[in-house]
CSV table of C-alpha atoms in Angstrom, one decimal:
chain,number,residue,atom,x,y,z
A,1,UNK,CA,107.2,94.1,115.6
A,2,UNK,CA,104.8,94.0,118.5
A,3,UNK,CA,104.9,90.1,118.1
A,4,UNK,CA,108.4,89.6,118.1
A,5,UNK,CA,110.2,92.2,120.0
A,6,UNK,CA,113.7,90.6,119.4
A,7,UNK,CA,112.8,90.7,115.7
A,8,UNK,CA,112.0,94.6,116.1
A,9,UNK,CA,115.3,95.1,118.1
A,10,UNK,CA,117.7,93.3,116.0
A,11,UNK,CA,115.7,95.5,112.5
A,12,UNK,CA,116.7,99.1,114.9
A,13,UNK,CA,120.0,98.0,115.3
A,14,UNK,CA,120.6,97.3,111.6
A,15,UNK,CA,118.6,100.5,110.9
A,16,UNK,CA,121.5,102.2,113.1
A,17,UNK,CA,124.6,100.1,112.0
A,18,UNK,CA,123.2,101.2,108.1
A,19,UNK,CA,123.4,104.8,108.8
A,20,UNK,CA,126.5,104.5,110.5
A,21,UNK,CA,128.1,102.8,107.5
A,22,UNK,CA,126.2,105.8,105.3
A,23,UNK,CA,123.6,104.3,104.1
A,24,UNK,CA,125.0,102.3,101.0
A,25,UNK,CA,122.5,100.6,98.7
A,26,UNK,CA,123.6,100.2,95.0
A,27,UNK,CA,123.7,97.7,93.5
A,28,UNK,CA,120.7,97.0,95.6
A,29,UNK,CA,116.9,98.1,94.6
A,30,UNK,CA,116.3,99.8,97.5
A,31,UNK,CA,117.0,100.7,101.4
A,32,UNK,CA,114.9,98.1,103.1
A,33,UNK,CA,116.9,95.5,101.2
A,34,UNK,CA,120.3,96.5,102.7
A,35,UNK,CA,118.9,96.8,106.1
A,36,UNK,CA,117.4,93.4,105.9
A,37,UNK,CA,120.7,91.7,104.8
A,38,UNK,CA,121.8,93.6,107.8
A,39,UNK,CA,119.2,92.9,110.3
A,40,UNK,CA,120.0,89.2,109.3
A,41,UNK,CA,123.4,89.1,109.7
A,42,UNK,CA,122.7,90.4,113.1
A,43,UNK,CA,122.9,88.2,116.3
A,44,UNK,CA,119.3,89.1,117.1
A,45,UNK,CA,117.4,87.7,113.9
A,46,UNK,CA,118.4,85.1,112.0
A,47,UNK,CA,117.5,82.0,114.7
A,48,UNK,CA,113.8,82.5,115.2
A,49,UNK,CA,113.8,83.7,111.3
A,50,UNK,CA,115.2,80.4,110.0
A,51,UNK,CA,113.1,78.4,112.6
A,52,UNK,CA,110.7,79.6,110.9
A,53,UNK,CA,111.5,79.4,107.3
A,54,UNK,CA,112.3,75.7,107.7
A,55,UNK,CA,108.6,75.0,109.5
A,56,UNK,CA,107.1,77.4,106.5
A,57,UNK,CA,108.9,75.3,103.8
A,58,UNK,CA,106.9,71.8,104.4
A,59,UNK,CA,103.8,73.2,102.9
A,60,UNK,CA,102.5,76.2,101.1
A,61,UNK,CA,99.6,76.1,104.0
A,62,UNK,CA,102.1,76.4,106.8
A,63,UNK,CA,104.2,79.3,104.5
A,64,UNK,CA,100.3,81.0,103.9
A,65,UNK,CA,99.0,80.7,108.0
A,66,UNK,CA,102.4,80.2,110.1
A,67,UNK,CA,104.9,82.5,108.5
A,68,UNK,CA,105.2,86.2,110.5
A,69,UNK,CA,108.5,86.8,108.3
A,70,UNK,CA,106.8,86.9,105.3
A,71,UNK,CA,108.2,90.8,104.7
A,72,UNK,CA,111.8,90.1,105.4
A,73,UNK,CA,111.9,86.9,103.3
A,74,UNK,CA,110.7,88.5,100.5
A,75,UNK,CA,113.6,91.6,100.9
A,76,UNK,CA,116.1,88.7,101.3
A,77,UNK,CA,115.3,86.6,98.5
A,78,UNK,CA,115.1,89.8,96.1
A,79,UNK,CA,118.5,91.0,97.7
A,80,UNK,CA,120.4,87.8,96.8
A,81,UNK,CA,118.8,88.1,93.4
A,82,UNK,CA,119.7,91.8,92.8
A,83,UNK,CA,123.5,91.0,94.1
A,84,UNK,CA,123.8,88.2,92.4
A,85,UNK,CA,122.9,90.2,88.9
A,86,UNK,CA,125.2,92.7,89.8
A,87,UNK,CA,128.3,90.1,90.6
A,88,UNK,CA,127.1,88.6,87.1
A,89,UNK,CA,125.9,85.3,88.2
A,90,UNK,CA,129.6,84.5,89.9
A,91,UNK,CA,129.6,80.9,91.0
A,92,UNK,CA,131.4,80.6,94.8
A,93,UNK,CA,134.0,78.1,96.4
A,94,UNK,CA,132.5,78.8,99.9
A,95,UNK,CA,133.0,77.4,103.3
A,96,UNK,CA,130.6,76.6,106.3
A,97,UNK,CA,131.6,75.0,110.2
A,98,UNK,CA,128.7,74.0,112.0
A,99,UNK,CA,129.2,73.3,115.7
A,100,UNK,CA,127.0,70.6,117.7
A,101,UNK,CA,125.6,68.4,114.9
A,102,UNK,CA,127.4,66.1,112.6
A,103,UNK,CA,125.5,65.9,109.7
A,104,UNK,CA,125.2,62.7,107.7
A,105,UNK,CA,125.2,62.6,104.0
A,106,UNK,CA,125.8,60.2,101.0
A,107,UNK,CA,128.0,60.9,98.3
A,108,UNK,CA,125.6,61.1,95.3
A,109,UNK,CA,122.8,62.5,97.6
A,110,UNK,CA,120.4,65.5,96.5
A,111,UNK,CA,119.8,68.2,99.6
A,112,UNK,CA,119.5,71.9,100.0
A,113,UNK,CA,119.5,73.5,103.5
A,114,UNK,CA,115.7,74.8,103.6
A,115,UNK,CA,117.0,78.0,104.7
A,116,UNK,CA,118.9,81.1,104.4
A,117,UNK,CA,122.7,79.9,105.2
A,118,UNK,CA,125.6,81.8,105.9
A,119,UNK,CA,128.7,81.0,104.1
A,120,UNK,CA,132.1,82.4,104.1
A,121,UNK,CA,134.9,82.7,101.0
A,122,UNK,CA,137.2,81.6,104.1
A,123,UNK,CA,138.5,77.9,104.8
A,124,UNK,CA,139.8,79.7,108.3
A,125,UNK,CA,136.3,81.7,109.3
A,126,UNK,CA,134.6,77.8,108.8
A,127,UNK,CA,137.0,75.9,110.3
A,128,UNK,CA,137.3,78.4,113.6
A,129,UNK,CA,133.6,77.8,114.0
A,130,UNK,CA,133.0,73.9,112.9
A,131,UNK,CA,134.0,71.7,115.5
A,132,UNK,CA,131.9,69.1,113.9
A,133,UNK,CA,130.9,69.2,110.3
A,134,UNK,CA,132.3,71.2,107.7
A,135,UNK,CA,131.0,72.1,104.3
A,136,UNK,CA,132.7,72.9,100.9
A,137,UNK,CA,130.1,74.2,98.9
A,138,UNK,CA,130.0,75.2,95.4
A,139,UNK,CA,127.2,77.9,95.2
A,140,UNK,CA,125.9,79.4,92.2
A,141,UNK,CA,122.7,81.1,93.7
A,142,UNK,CA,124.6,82.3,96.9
A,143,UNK,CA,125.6,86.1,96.7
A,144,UNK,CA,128.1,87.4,98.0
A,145,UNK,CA,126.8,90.3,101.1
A,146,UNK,CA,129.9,91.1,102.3
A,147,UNK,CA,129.6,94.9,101.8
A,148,UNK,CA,125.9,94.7,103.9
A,149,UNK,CA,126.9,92.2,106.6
A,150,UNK,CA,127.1,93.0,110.2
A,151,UNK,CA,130.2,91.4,109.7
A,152,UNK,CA,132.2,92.0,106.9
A,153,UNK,CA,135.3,90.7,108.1
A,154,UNK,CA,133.4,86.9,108.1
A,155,UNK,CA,133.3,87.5,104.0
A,156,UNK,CA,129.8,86.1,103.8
A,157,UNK,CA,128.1,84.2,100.9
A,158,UNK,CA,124.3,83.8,102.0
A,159,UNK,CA,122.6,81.1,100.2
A,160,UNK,CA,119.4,81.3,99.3
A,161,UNK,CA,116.5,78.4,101.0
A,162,UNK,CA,115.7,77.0,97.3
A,163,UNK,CA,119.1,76.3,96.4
A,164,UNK,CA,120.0,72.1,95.9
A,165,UNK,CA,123.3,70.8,95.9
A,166,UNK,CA,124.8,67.2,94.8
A,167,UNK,CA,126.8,65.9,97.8
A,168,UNK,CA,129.7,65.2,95.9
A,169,UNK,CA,132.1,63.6,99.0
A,170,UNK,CA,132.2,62.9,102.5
A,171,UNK,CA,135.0,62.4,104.4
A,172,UNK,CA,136.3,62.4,108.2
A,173,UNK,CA,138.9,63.8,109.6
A,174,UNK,CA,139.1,62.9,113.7
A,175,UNK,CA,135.9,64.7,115.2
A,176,UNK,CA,134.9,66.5,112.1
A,177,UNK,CA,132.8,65.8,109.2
A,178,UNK,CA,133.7,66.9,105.8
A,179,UNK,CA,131.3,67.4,102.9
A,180,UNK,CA,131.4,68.8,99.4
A,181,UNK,CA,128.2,70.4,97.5
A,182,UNK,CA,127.9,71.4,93.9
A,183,UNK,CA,124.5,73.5,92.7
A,184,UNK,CA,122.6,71.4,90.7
A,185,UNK,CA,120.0,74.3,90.6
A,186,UNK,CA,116.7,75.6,92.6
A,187,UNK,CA,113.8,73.5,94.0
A,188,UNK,CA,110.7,74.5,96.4
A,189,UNK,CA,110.1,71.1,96.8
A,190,UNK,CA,109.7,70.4,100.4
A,191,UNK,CA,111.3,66.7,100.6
A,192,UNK,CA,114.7,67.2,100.2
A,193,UNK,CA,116.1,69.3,103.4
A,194,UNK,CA,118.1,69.2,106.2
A,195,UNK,CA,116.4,70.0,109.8
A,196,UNK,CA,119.0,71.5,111.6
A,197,UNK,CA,120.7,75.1,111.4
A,198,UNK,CA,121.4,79.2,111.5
A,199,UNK,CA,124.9,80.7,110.9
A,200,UNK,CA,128.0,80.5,109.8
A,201,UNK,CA,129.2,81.7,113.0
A,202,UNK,CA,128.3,79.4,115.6
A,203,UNK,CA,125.4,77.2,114.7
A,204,UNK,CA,124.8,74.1,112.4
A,205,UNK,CA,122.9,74.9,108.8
């Protein structure tokens, strides 16, 4: 906390928001995990977080020295994992806009986003926010966090870092870029990512 005020800031105001809401858990393993899909989903944490998570992911040396979020990406990873369990390993048709970067891709190419991405089960929540690349994503290791996001209305799918997709087409349609994943599983490999990104709302990744 003392290193990262903003960090300590946006967990409070997920601490507070969590209350607020009455402090749901189930079907999560415990408190900390709800406030960290919280403290996420909050505008104050998940830029420097998934700065950080994409530097971390090029070597288990810069994951061991570098990382500071080692704490929160732990309660993340074991959130998605509990959720996803408890939605019975659900496969989602998920949407993402990105804003500022077109992406490039080839159909028949093998990525995954190196980080924790926000997704939503709405074309019209992507589409509001993508002025430059979409994605249409089939996720099958993305849970859905609707019920612990700072914004539930956005009816967010996060998709975990290790997650790799199949780009399956790319298309364009005046300004924007379109682009369809399917899962092909998990990977911690660290050669297969894209450099860019943070939210669904308003960033690219």
């Amino acid at each position: 906390y003392q290193k990262n005020p903003r960090f300590a800031w946006g967990w409070y105001y997920a601490d507070a928001e969590w209350r607020k809401r009455g402090s749901p858990v189930s079907p999560l393993a415990s408190h900390w995990q709800a406030i960290a899909l919280m403290a996420y989903t909050s505008q104050y944490v998940y830029k420097d977080f998934n700065a950080a998570v994409r530097v971390a992911g090029r070597s288990r040396q810069q994951y061991r020295n570098n990382f500071h979020f080692k704490t929160l990406h732990f309660l993340l990873t074991q959130a998605l994992e509990t959720l996803r369990q408890a939605q019975n390993g659900q496969c989602h048709r998920v949407f993402r806009g990105v804003r500022d970067v077109r992406f490039q891709a080839r159909q028949g190419q093998r990525v995954r986003f190196g980080q924790f991405t926000s997704t939503s089960l709405r074309k019209e929540t992507a589409l509001h926010f993508g002025t430059d690349t979409i994605f249409e994503v089939h996720t099958c290791h993305g849970a859905d966090i609707q019920q612990f996001s700072m914004y539930p209305g956005e009816e967010e799918v996060l998709i975990p870092p290790y997650e790799t997709f199949e780009v399956t087409k790319v298309t364009r349609d005046g300004k924007r870029t379109w682009i369809w994943l399917h899962s092909t599983g998990t990977s911690s490999t660290y050669n297969c990512e894209w450099q860019s990104g943070d939210r669904t709302g308003n960033s690219p990744g």
